[in-house]
XYZ file of C-alpha atoms in Angstrom:
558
model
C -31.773 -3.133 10.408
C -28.506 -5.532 10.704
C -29.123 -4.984 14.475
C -32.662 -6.178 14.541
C -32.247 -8.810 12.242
C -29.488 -10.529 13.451
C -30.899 -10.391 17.235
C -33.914 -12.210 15.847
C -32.282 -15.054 14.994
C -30.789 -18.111 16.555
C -27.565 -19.180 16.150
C -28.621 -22.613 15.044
C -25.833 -23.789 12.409
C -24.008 -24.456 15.638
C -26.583 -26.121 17.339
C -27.628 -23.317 20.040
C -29.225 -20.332 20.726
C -26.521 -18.465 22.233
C -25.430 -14.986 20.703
C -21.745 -15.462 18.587
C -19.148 -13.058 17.951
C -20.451 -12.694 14.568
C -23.323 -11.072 16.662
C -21.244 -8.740 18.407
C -19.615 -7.790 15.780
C -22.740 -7.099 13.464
C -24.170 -5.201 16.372
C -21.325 -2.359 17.021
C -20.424 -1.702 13.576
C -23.647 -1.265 12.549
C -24.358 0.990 15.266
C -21.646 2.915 14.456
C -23.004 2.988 10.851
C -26.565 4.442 11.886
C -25.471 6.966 14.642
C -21.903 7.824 13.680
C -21.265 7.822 17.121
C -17.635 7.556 18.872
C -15.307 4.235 19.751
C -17.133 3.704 22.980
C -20.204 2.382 21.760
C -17.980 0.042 20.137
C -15.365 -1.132 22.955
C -17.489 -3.676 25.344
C -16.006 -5.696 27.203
C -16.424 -9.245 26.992
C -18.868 -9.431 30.603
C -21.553 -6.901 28.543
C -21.725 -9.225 25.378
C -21.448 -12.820 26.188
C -19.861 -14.712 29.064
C -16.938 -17.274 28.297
C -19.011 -20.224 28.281
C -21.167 -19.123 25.400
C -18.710 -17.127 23.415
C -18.884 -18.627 19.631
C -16.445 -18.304 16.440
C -16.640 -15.414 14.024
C -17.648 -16.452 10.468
C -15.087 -14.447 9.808
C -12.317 -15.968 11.559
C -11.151 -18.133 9.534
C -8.766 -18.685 6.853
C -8.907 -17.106 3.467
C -10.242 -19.139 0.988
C -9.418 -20.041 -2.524
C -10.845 -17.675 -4.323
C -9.503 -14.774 -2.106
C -5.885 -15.794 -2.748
C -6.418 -16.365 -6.592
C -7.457 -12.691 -6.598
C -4.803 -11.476 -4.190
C -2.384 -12.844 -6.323
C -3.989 -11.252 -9.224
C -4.056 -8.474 -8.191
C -0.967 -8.012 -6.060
C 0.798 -8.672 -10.011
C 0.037 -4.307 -10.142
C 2.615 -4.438 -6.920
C 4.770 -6.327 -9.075
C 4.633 -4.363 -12.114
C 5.131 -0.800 -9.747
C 8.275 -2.458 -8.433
C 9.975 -3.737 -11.559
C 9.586 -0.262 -12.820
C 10.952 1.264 -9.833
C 14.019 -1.369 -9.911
C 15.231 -1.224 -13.807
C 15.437 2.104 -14.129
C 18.214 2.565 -11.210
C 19.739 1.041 -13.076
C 19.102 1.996 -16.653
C 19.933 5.026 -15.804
C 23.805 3.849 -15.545
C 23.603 1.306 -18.597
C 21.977 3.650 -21.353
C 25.288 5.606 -21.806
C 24.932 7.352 -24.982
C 21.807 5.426 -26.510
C 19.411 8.373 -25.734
C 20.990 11.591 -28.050
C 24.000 9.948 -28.796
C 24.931 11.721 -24.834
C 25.592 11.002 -21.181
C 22.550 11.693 -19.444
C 23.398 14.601 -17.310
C 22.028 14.665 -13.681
C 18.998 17.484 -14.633
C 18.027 14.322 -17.470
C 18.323 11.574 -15.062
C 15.583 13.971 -12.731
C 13.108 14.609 -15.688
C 13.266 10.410 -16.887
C 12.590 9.138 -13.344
C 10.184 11.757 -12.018
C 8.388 11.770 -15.376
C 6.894 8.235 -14.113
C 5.751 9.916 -10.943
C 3.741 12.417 -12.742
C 2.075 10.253 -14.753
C 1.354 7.886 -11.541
C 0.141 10.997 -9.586
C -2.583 11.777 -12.315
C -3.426 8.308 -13.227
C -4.365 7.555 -9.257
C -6.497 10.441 -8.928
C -8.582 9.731 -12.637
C -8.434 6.011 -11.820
C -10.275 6.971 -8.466
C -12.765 8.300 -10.317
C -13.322 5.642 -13.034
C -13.082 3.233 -10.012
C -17.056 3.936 -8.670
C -18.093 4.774 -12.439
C -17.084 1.218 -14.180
C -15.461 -0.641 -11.622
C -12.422 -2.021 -9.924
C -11.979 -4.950 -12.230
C -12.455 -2.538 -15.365
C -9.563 0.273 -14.290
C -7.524 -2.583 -13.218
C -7.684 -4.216 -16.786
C -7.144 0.049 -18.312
C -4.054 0.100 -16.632
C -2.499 -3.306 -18.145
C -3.268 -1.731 -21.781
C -1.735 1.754 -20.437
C 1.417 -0.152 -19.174
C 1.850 -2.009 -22.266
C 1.850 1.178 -24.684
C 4.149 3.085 -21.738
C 6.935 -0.148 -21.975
C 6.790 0.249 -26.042
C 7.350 3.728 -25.892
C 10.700 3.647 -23.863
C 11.616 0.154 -26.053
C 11.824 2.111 -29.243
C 13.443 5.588 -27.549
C 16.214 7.160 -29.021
C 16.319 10.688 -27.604
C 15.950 11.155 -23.899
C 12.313 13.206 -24.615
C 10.912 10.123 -26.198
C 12.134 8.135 -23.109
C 10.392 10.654 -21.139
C 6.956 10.664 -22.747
C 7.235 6.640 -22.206
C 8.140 6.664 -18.805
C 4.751 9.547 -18.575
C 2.478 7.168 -19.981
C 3.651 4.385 -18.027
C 3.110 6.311 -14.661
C -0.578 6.262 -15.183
C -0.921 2.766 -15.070
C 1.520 2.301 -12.492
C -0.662 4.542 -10.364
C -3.887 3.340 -11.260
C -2.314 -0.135 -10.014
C -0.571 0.980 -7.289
C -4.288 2.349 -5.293
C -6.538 0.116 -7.240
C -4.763 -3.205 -5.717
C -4.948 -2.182 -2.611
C -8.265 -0.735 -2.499
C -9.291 -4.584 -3.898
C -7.490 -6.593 -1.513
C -9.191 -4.358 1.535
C -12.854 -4.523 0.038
C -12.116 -8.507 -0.256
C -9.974 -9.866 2.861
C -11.159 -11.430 6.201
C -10.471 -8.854 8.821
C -7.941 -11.249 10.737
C -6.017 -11.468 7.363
C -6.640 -8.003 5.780
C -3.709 -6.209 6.626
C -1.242 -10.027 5.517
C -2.983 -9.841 2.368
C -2.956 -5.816 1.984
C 1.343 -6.335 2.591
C 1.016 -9.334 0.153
C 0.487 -6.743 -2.844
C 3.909 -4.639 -1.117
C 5.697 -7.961 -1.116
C 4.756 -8.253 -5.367
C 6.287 -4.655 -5.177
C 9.519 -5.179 -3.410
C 9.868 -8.988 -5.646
C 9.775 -6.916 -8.531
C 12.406 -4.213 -7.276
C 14.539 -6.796 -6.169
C 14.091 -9.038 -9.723
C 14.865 -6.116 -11.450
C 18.036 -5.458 -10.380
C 19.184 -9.288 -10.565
C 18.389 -8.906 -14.453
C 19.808 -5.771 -14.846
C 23.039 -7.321 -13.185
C 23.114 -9.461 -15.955
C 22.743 -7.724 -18.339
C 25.508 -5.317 -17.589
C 27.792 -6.295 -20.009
C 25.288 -6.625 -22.626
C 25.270 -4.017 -25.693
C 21.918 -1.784 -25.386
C 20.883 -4.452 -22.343
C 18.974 -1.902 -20.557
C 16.049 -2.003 -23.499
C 15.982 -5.922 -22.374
C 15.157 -4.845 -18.956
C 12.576 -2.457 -20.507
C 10.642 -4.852 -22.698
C 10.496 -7.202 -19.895
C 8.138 -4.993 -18.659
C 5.328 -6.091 -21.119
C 4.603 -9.548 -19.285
C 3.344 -9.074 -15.958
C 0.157 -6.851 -17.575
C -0.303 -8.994 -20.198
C -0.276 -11.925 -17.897
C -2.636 -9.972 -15.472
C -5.156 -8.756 -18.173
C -5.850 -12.602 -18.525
C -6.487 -13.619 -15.518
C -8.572 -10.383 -14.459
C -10.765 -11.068 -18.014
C -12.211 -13.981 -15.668
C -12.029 -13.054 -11.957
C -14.896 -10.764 -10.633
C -15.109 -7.328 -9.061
C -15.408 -6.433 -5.783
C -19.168 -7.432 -3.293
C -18.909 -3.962 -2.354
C -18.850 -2.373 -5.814
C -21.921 -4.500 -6.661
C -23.821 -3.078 -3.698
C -23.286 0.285 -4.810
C -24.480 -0.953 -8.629
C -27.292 -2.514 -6.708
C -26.227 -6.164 -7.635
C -26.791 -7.629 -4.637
C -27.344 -11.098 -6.022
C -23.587 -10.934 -7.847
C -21.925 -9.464 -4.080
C -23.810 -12.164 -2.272
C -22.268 -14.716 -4.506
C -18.452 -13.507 -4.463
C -19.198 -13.128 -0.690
C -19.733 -17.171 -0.448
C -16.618 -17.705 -2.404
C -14.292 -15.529 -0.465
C -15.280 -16.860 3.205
C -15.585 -20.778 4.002
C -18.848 -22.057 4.641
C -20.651 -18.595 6.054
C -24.148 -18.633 7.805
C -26.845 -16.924 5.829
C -27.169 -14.698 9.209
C -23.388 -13.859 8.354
C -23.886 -13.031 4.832
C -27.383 -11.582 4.792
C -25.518 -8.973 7.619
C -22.523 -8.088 5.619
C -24.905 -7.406 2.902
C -26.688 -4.809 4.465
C -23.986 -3.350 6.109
C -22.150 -2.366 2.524
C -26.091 -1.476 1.887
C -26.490 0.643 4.903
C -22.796 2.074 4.001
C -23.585 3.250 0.507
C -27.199 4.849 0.994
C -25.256 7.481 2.795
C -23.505 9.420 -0.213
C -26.386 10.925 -2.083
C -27.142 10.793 -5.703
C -28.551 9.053 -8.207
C -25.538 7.814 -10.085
C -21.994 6.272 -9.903
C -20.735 9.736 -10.702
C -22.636 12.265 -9.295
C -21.854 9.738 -5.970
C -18.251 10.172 -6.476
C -18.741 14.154 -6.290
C -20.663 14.106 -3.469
C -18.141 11.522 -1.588
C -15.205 13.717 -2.435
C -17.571 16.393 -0.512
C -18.207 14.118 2.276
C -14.762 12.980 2.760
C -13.717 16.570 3.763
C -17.041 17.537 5.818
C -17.704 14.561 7.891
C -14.989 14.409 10.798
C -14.366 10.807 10.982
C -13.540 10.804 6.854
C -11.725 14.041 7.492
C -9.788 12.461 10.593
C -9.396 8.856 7.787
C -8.167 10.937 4.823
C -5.099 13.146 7.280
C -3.962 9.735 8.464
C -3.773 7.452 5.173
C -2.266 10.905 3.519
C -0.162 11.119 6.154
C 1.081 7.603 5.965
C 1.897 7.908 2.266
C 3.413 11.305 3.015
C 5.745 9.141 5.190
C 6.449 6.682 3.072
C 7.697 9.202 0.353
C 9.756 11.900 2.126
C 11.603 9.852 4.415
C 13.998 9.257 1.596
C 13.223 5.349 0.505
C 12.925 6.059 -3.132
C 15.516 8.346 -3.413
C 17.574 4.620 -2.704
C 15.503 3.058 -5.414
C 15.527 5.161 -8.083
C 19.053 6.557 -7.735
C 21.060 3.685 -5.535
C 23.224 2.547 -8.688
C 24.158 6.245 -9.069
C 25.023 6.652 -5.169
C 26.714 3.565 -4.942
C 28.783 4.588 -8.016
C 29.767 7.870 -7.252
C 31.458 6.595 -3.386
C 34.001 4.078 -5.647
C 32.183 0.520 -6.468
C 33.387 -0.614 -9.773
C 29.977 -2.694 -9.863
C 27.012 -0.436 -8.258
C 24.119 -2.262 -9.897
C 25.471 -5.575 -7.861
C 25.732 -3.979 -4.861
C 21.707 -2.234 -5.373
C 20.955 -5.949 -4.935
C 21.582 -6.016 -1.507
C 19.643 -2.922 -0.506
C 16.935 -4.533 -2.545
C 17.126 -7.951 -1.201
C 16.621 -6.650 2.619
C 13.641 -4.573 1.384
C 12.245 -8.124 0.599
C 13.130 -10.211 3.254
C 11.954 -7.709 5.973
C 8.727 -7.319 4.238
C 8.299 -10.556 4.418
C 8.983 -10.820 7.627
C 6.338 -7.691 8.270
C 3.502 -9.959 6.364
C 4.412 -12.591 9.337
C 3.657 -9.956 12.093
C 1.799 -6.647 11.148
C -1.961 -8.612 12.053
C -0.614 -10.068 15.160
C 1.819 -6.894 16.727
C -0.009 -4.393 14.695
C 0.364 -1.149 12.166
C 0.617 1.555 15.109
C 3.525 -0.511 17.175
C 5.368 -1.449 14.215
C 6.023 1.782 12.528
C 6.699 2.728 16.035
C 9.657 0.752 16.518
C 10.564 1.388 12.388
C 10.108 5.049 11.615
C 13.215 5.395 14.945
C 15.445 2.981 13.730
C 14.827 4.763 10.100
C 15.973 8.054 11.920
C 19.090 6.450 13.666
C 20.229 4.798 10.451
C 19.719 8.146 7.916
C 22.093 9.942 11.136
C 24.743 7.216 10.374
C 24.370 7.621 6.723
C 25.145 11.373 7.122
C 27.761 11.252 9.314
C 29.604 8.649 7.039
C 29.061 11.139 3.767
C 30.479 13.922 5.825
C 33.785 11.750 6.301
C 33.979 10.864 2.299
C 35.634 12.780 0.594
C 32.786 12.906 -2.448
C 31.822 16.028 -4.860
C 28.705 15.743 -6.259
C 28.282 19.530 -7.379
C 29.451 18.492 -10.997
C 26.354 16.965 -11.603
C 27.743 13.343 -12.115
C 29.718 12.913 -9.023
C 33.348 12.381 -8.533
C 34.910 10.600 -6.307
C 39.162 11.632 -5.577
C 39.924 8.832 -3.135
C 40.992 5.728 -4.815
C 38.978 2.605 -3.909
C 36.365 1.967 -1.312
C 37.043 2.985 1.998
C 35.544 1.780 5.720
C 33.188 5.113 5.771
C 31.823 3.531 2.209
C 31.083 0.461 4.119
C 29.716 2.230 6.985
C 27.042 3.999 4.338
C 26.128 0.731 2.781
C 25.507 -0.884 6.444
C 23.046 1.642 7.283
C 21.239 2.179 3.944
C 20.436 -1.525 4.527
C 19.416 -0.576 8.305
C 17.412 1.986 6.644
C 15.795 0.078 4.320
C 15.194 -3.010 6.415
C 13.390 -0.897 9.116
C 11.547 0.749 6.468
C 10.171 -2.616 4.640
C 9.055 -4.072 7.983
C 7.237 -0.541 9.076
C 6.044 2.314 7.386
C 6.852 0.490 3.422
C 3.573 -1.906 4.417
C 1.857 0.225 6.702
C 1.445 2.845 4.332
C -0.346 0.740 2.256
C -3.022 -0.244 4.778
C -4.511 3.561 5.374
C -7.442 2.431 3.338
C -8.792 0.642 5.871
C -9.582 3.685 7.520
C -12.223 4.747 5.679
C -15.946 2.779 6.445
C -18.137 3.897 3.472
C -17.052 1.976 0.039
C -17.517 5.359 -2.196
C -15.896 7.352 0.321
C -12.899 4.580 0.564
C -12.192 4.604 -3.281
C -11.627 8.322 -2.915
C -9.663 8.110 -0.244
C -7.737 5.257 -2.000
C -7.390 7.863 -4.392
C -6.286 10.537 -2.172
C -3.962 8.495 -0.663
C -2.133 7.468 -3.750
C -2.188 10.896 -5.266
C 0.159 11.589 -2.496
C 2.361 8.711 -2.630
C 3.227 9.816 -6.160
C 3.165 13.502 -5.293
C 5.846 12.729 -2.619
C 7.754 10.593 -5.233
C 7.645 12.538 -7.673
C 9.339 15.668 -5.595
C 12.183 12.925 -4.665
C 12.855 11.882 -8.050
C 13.289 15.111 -9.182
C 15.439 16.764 -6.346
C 17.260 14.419 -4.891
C 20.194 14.564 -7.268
C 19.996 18.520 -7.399
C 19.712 18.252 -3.156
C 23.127 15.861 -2.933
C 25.029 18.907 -5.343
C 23.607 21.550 -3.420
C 23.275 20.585 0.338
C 25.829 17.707 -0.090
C 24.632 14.511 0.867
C 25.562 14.420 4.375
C 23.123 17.747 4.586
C 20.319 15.939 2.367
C 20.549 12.943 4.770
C 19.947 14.377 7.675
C 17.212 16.444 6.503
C 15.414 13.116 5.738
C 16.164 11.966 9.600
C 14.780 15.139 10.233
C 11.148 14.329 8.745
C 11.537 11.114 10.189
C 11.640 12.013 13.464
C 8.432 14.291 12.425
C 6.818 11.322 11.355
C 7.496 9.824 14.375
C 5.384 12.581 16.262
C 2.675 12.276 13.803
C 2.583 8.052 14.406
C 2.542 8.390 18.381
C -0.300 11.328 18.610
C -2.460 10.443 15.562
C -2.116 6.969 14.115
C -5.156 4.757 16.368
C -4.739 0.879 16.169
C -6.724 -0.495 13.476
C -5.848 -4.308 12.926
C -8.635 -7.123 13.766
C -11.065 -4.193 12.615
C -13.900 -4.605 10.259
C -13.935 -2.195 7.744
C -17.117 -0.759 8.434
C -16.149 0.095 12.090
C -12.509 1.707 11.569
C -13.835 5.191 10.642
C -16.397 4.867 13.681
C -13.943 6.033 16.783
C -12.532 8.805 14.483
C -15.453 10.941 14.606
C -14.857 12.646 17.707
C -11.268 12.403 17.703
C -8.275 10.406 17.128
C -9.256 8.171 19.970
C -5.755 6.380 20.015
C -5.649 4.867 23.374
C -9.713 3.388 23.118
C -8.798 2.319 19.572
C -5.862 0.509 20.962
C -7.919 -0.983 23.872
C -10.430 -2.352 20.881
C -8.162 -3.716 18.836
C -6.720 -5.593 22.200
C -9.785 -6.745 23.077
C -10.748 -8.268 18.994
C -7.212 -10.166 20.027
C -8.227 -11.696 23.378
C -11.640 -12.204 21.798
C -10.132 -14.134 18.750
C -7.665 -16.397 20.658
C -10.237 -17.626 23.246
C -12.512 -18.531 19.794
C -9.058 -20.414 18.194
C -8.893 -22.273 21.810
C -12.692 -22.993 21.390
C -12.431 -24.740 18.222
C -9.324 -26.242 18.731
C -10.838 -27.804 22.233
């Protein structure tokens, strides 16, 4: 239908009848939509689809407008609120001292407070994937602020480390309703040139409110009880986003699949500048075409029936192993075992002030993803986490080797150091955690984030949203509670290098599996998986949507 329709018509809001990219593009992904068919129906080369001379800009390829940033912003404020979370309670779990049961935590507590968080993520993703197709994006979005709010309150008014625990439960499920649900937004609503920028932009919230965290925990070290500061801080950033959601919309997609086309085709005008009616009339039926292939007559019986396609159709099957696998990753290569614990590692190797020197490690986790938003549309996910996931390896090697050399116990379940002072082989650790982390934050830390791109069919994609997240926490939620209990038992130069170990796993996983999917449109990314992985042709596509969108920025520019 998007085929025919768009052939039929001239290209006349640029004063010609030639065929534009916007054609091309229409063309393959919706013939990848009818016949499911493999990547090389989409790769053509630019002789089979228009010559030089009468090659046209992409309505698409253009900046994001107004609108799009509001509610990136808005919604990236869920990255924020995951971060902060994951920040203060490094270091809470130094500053409470006896406040919770008049006791030192020992290291069993400190497990069961941070990993409690986790759990509650873990099952808040996969219900908020759910609720996601039944009453919207914007709706779970605005759940999770309330759910945050009563978490944070909780933990302000703990006194005994179970109360802390059941606070830190109920604020897990709206961090992980957040965590998948902002994502999920920002891919349904971004330009494909600026999807995955605008997907990191949400890990950039989370890694500003790691590293703000730990600046206000620094100062409130010598503050009485300053660690329930930290924790009612925690209120604003829902509040504030509870707001601004009450007045931005949902989703285009989610109002196809309610059948409100009139509402999708009206947020579609606002988040591209100036589209043709051609342009939006063929996005339209695209999500359209998308949908009408999960069965059933409602939101939920939908969602069932996705859940069953995602794990019969090969392409979603292929989608779902690789954005699990990403998250997988993310977790068990060892990053949060820095976040949440950090202060206590820093601590136990001799520095008098641990929560100043957390800053650091979460300072480069900032500037590098920064640095990643810069790149990861123009190098791309699969050569990034390429170069990242190895240096990742090399630095977790250094890490051990300089633990093996430090004369640390941790088997008392605090740690105790018997050197006096800091010594080089401390130094050496804290240079490569921060090569750790900094090759983390510009590779797999945003990358991860961007497996929902994979999937082509907007039901199918909230589940796999769903999926996806459900493992993130899964995966943090095993780190939180072992880490500690694998530094006393394996010793840390033995936990280390089992992380380098999975990293150089992940490393297989990223060179055999992972296909290039920047410049993509998300109804074509799922279309080369369903006879394969299809790295090398995915590669070659993405290549070509390059060369294809540099000769249209000379075009305009001439």
């Amino acid at each position: 239908m998007v085929q025919q329709n768009i052939q039929n018509k001239d290209t006349k809001q640029n004063g010609r009848d030639t065929p534009s990219v916007m054609d091309y593009v229409v063309k393959s992904s919706a013939s990848s939509i009818k016949s499911g068919t493999s990547e090389e129906m989409l790769l053509v080369g630019p002789s089979s689809v228009v010559d030089a001379t009468s090659f046209d800009i992409s309505d698409d390829d253009v900046k994001p407008t107004k609108t799009v940033l509001i509610l990136t912003l808005a919604s990236s404020i869920s990255g924020f609120m995951f971060g902060y979370d994951t920040g203060y309670i490094s270091s809470a779990l130094i500053q409470v001292g006896t406040d919770l049961s008049n006791k030192i935590l020992t290291s069993g507590e400190k497990e069961l407070i941070t990993s409690a968080t986790s759990l509650g993520a873990l099952l808040g993703a996969i219900v908020g994937g759910i609720l996601a197709n039944l009453i919207g994006r914007r709706m779970v979005l605005l759940g999770s602020n309330v759910i945050f709010v009563v978490g944070t309150i909780i933990q302000l008014v703990a006194h005994t480390v179970w109360t802390m625990i059941a606070g830190r439960f109920v604020l897990g499920w709206g961090v992980g309703i957040g965590s998948f649900i902002a994502p999920l937004m920002l891919s349904e609503l971004a330009p494909a040139k600026y999807r995955g920028r605008l997907i990191v932009t949400n890990v950039m919230f989370i890694t500003g409110g790691q590293l703000i965290a730990y600046l206000i925990n620094w100062g409130l070290t010598r503050v009485e009880h300053g660690w329930r500061v930290s924790v009612g801080l925690c209120m604003i950033p829902p509040v504030f986003q509870f707001v601004l959601f009450w007045f931005l919309p949902d989703t285009p997609r989610f109002y196809v699949m309610n059948g409100e086309v009139e509402k999708a085709t009206d947020i579609l005008k606002k988040i591209h500048r100036d589209p043709s009616d051609e342009f939006i009339q063929a996005t339209i039926e695209e999500m359209v075409s998308s949908n009408s292939n999960v069965p059933g007559r409602g939101p939920l019986q939908k969602s069932w029936e996705s859940i069953k396609i995602i794990h019969k159709t090969p392409g979603n099957l292929r989608a779902l192993i690789l954005a699990c696998g990403l998250q997988g990753i993310q977790q068990f290569t060892g990053f949060n075992s820095l976040m949440y614990f950090s202060a206590t590692i820093f601590e136990t190797i001799g520095f008098n002030n641990p929560t100043a020197v957390s800053i650091i490690v979460a300072a480069t986790n900032f500037v590098f993803t920064g640095i990643a938003i810069c790149i990861i549309d123009i190098v791309g996910r699969r050569r990034i986490l390429l170069f990242g996931i190895p240096c990742m390896c090399i630095s977790l090697v250094v890490c051990a080797i300089a633990f093996h050399f430090l004369n640390v116990d941790f088997s008392s379940g605090s740690g105790v150091i018997e050197s006096s002072g800091i010594s080089g082989w401390g130094i050496v650790v804290i240079v490569s955690m921060v090569a750790f982390v900094a090759s983390y934050a510009i590779g797999i830390g945003n990358s991860a984030w961007v497996g929902v791109e994979l999937f082509s069919d907007v039901n199918v994609r909230s589940v796999g949203a769903m999926y996806a997240a459900g493992t993130n926490w899964a995966g943090s939620m095993v780190i939180a509670a072992t880490f500690l209990t694998m530094l006393q038992n394996i010793t840390p130069t033995g936990t280390f290098s089992f992380f380098a170990g999975l990293c150089f796993v992940s490393f297989l996983f990223v060179y055999f599996l992972l296909p290039e999917t920047a410049g993509l449109e998300l109804e074509e990314t799922t279309s080369f998986l369903s006879d394969g992985f299809n790295v090398k042709q995915a590669s070659r596509m993405a290549r070509e949507r390059r060369l294809h969108s540099k000769f249209a920025n000379k075009t305009r520019t001439a």
